[in-house]
JSON list of C-alpha atoms in Angstrom, two decimals:
[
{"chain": "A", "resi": 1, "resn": "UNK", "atom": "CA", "xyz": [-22.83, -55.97, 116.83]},
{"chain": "A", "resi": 2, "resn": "UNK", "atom": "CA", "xyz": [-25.12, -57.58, 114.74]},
{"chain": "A", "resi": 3, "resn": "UNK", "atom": "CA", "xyz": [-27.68, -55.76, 112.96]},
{"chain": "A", "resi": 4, "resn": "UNK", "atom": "CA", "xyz": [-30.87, -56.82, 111.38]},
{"chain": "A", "resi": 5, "resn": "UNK", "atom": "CA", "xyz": [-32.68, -55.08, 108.18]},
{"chain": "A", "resi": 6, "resn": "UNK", "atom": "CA", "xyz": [-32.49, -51.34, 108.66]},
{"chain": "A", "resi": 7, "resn": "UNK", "atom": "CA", "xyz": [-33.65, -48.92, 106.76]},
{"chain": "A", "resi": 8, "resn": "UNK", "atom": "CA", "xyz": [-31.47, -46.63, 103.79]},
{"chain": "A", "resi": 9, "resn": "UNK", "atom": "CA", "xyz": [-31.27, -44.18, 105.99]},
{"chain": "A", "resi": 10, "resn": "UNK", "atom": "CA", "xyz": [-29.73, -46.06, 109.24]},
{"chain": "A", "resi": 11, "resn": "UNK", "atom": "CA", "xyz": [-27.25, -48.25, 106.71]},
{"chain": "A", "resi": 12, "resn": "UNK", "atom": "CA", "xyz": [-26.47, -44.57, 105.80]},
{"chain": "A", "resi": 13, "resn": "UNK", "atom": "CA", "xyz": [-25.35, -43.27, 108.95]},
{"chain": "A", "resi": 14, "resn": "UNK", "atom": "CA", "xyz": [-24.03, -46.78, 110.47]},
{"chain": "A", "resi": 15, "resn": "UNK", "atom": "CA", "xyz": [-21.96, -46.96, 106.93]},
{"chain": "A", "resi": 16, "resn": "UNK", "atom": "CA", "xyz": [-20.87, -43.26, 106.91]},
{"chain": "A", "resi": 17, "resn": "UNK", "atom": "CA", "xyz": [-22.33, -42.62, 103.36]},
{"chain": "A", "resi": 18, "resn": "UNK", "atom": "CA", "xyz": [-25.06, -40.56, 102.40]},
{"chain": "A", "resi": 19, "resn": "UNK", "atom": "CA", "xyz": [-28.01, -42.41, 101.41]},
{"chain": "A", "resi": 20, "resn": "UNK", "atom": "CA", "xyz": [-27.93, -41.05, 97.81]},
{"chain": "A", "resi": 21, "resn": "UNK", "atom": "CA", "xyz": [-24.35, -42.43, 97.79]},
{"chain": "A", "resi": 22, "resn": "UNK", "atom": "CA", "xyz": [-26.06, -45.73, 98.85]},
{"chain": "A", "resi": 23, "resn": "UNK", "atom": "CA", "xyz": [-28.60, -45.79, 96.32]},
{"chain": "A", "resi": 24, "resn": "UNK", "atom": "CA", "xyz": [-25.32, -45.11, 93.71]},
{"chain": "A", "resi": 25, "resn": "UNK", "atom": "CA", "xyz": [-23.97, -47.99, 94.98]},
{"chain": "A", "resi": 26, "resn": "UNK", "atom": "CA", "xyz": [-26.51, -49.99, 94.62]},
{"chain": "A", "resi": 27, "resn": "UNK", "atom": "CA", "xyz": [-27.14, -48.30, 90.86]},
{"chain": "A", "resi": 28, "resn": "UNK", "atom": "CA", "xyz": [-23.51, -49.30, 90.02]},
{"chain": "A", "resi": 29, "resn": "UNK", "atom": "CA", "xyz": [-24.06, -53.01, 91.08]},
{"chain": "A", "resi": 30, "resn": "UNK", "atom": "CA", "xyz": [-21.18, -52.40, 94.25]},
{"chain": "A", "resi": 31, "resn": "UNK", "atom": "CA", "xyz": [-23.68, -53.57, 96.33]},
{"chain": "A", "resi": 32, "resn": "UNK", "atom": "CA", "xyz": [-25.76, -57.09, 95.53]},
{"chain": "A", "resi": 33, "resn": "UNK", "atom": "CA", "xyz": [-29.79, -56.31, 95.18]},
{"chain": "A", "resi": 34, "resn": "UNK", "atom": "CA", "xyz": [-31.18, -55.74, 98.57]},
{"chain": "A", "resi": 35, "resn": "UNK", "atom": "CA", "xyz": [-34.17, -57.03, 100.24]},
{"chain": "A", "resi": 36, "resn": "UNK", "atom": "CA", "xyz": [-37.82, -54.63, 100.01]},
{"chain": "A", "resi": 37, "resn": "UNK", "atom": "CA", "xyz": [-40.39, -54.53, 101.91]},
{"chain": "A", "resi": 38, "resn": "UNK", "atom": "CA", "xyz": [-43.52, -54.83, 100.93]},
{"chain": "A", "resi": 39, "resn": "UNK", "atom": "CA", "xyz": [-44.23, -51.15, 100.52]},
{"chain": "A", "resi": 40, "resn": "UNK", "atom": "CA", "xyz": [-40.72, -50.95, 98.74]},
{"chain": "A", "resi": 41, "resn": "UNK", "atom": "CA", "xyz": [-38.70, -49.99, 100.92]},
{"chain": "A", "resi": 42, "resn": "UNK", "atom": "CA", "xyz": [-35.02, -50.87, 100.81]},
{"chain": "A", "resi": 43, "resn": "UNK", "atom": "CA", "xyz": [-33.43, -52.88, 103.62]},
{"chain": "A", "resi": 44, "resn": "UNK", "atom": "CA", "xyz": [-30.36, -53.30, 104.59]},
{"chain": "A", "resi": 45, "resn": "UNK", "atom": "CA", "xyz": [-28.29, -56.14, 106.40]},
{"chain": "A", "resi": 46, "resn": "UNK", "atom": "CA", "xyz": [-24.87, -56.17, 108.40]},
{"chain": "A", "resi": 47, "resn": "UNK", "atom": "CA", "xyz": [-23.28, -57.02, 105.34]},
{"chain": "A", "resi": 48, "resn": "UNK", "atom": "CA", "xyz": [-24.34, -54.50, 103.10]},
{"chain": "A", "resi": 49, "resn": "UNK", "atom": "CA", "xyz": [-23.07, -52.30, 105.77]},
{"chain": "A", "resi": 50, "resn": "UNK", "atom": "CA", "xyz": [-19.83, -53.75, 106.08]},
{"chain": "A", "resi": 51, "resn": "UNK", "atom": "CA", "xyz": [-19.66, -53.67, 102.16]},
{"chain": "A", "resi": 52, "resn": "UNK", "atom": "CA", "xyz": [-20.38, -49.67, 102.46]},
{"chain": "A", "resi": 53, "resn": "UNK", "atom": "CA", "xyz": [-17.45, -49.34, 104.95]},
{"chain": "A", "resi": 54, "resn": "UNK", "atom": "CA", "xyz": [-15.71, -51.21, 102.25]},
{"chain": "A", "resi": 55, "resn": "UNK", "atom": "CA", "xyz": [-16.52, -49.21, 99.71]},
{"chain": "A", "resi": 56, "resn": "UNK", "atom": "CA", "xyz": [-16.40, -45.56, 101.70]},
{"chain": "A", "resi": 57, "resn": "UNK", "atom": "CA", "xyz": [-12.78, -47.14, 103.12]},
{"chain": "A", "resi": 58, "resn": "UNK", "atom": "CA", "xyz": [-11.56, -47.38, 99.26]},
{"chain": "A", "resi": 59, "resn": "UNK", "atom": "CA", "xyz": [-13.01, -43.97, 98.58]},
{"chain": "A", "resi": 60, "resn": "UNK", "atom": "CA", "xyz": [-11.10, -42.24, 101.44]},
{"chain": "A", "resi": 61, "resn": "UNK", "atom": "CA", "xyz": [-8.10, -44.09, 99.80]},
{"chain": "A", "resi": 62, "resn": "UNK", "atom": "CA", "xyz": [-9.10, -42.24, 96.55]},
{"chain": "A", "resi": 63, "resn": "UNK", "atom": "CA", "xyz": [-9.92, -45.34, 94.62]},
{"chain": "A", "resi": 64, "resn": "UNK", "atom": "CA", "xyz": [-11.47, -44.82, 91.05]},
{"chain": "A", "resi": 65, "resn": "UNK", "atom": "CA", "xyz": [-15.41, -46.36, 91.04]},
{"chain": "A", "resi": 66, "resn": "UNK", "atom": "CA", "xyz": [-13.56, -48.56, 88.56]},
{"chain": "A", "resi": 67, "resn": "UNK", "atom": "CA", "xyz": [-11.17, -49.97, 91.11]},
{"chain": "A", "resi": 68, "resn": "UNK", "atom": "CA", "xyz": [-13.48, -50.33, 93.71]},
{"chain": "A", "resi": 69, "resn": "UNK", "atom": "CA", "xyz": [-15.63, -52.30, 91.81]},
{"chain": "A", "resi": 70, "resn": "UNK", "atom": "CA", "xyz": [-12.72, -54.82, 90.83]},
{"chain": "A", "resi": 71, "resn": "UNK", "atom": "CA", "xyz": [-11.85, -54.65, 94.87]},
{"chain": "A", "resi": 72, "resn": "UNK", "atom": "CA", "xyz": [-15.39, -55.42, 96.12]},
{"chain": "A", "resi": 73, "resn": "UNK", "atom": "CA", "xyz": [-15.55, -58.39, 93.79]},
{"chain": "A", "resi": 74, "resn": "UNK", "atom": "CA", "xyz": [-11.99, -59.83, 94.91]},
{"chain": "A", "resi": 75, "resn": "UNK", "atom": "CA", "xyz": [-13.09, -58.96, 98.17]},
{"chain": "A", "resi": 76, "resn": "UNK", "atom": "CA", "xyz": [-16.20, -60.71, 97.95]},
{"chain": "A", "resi": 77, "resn": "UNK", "atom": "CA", "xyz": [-14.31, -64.08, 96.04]},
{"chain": "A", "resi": 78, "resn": "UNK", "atom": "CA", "xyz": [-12.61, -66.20, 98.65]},
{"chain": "A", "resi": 79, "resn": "UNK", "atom": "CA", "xyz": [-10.97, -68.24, 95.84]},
{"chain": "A", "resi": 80, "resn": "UNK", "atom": "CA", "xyz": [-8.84, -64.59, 94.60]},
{"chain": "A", "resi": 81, "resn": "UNK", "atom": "CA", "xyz": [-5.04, -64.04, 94.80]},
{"chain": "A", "resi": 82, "resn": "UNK", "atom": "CA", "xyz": [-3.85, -61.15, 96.95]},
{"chain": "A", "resi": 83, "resn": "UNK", "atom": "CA", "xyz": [-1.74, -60.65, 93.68]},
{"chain": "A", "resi": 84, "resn": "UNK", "atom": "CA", "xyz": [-4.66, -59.39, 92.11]},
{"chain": "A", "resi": 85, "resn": "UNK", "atom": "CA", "xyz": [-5.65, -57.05, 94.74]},
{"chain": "A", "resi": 86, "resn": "UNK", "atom": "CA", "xyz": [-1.68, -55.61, 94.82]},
{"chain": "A", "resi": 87, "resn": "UNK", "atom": "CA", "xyz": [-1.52, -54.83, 91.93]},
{"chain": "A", "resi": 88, "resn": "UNK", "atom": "CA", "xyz": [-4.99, -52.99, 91.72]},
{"chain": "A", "resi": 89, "resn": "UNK", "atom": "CA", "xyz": [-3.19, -50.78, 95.01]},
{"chain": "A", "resi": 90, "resn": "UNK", "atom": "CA", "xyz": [0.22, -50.61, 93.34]},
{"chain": "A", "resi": 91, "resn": "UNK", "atom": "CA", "xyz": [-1.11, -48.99, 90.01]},
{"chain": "A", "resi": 92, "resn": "UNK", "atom": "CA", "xyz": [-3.49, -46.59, 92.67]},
{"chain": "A", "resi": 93, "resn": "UNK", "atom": "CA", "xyz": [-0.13, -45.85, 94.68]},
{"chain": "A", "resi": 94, "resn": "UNK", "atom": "CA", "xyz": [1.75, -44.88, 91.47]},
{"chain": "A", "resi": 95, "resn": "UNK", "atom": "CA", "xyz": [-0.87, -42.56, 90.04]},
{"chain": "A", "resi": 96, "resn": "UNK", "atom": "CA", "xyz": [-0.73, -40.96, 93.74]},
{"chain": "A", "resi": 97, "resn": "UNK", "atom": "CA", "xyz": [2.81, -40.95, 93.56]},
{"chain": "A", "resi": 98, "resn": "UNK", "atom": "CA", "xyz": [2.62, -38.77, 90.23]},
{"chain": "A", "resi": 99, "resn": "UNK", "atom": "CA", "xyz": [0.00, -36.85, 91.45]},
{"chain": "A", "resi": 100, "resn": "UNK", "atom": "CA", "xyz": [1.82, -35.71, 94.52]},
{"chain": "A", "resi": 101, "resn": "UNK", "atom": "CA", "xyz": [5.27, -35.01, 92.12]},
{"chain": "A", "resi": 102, "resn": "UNK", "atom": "CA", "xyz": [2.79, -33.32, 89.88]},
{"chain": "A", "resi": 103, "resn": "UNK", "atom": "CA", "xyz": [1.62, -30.86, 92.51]},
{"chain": "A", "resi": 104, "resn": "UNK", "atom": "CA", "xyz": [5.26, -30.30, 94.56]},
{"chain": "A", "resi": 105, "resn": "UNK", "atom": "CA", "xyz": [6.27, -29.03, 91.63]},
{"chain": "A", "resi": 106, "resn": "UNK", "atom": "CA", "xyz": [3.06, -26.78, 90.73]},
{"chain": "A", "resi": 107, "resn": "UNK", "atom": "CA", "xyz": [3.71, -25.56, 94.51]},
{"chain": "A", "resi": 108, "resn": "UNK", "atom": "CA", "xyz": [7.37, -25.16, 93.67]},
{"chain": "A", "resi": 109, "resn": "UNK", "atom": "CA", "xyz": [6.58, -22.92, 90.19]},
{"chain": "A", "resi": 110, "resn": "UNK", "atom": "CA", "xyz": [3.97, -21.00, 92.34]},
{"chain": "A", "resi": 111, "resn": "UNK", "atom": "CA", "xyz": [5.77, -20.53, 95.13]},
{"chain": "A", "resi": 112, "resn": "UNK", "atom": "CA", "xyz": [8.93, -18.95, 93.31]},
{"chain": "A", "resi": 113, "resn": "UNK", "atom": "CA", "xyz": [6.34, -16.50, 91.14]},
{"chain": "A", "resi": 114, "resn": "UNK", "atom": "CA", "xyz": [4.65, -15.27, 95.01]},
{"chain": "A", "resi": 115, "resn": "UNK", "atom": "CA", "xyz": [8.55, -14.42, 95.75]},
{"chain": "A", "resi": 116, "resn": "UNK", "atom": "CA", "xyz": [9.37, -12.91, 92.86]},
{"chain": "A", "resi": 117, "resn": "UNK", "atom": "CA", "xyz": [6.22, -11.03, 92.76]},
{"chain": "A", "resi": 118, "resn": "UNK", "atom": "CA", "xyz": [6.54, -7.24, 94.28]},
{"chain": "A", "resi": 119, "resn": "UNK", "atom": "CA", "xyz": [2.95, -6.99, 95.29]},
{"chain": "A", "resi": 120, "resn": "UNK", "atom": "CA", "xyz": [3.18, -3.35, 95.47]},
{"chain": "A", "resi": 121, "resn": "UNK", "atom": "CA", "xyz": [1.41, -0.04, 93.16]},
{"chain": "A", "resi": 122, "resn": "UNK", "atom": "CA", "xyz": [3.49, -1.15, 89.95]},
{"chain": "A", "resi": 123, "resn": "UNK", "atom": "CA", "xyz": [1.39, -3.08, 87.33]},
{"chain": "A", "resi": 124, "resn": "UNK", "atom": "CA", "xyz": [4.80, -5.76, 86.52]},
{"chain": "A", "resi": 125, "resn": "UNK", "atom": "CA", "xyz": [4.06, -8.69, 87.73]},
{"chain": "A", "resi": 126, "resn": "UNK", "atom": "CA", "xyz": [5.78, -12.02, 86.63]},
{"chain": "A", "resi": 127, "resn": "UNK", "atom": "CA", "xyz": [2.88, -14.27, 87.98]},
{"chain": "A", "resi": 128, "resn": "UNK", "atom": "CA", "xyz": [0.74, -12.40, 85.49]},
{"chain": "A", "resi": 129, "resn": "UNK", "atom": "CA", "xyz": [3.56, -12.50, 82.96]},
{"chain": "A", "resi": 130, "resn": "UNK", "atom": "CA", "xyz": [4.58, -16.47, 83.26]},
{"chain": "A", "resi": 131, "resn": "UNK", "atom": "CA", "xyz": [0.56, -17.43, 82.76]},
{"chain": "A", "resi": 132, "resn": "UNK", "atom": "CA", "xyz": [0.60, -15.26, 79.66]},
{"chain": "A", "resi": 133, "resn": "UNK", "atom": "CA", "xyz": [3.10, -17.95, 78.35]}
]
């Protein structure tokens, strides 16, 4: 579908971001200077749409501002390597990787203390007692 200059609020819903988000985009240089109108107001074109899907796409991915950034310019620079853009996602998909070990194993330590854990009248309690360590 093409779409001519909307408005921040229809690139908002069309993109899936909020228009504040937008407007932090656009603040953080993700998204080139758009065209005003002559009362100001911001408008948007299919591509700055399709650079918000871009953008909310990486997000959902949990991408770092940082990273996105680097991906919207590679994305936006026919002349990059896709080496550059694996290895941005390979550093992402190891600090997911730790993340995910990280947490297992704060639901493992958790998950032992809830079984060991009476829950009854007494006032023991080894949840209470491992945190106090």
């Amino acid at each position: 579908m093409t779409v001519g200059n909307v408005t921040i609020g229809e690139a908002a819903r069309r993109s899936g971001v909020s228009a504040r988000m937008v407007r932090h985009y656009e603040g953080l240089g993700l998204l080139p200077a758009v065209a005003r109108t002559e009362s100001g107001y911001r408008q948007y074109g299919e591509a700055d749409i399709h650079t918000l899907r871009f953008i909310k796409r990486s997000r959902d991915l949990g991408f770092s501002m940082e990273e996105i950034a680097e991906l919207v310019g590679l994305w936006n620079n026919r002349r990059r390597t896709s080496s550059s853009v694996k290895r941005i996602a390979e550093k992402h998909l190891g600090e997911l990787e730790q993340r995910i070990a990280d947490m297992q194993s704060m639901r493992n330590t958790l998950a032992h203390l809830v079984h060991c854990c009476h829950g009854d009248a007494r006032p023991d309690c080894p949840i209470l007692d491992d945190l106090a360590n």
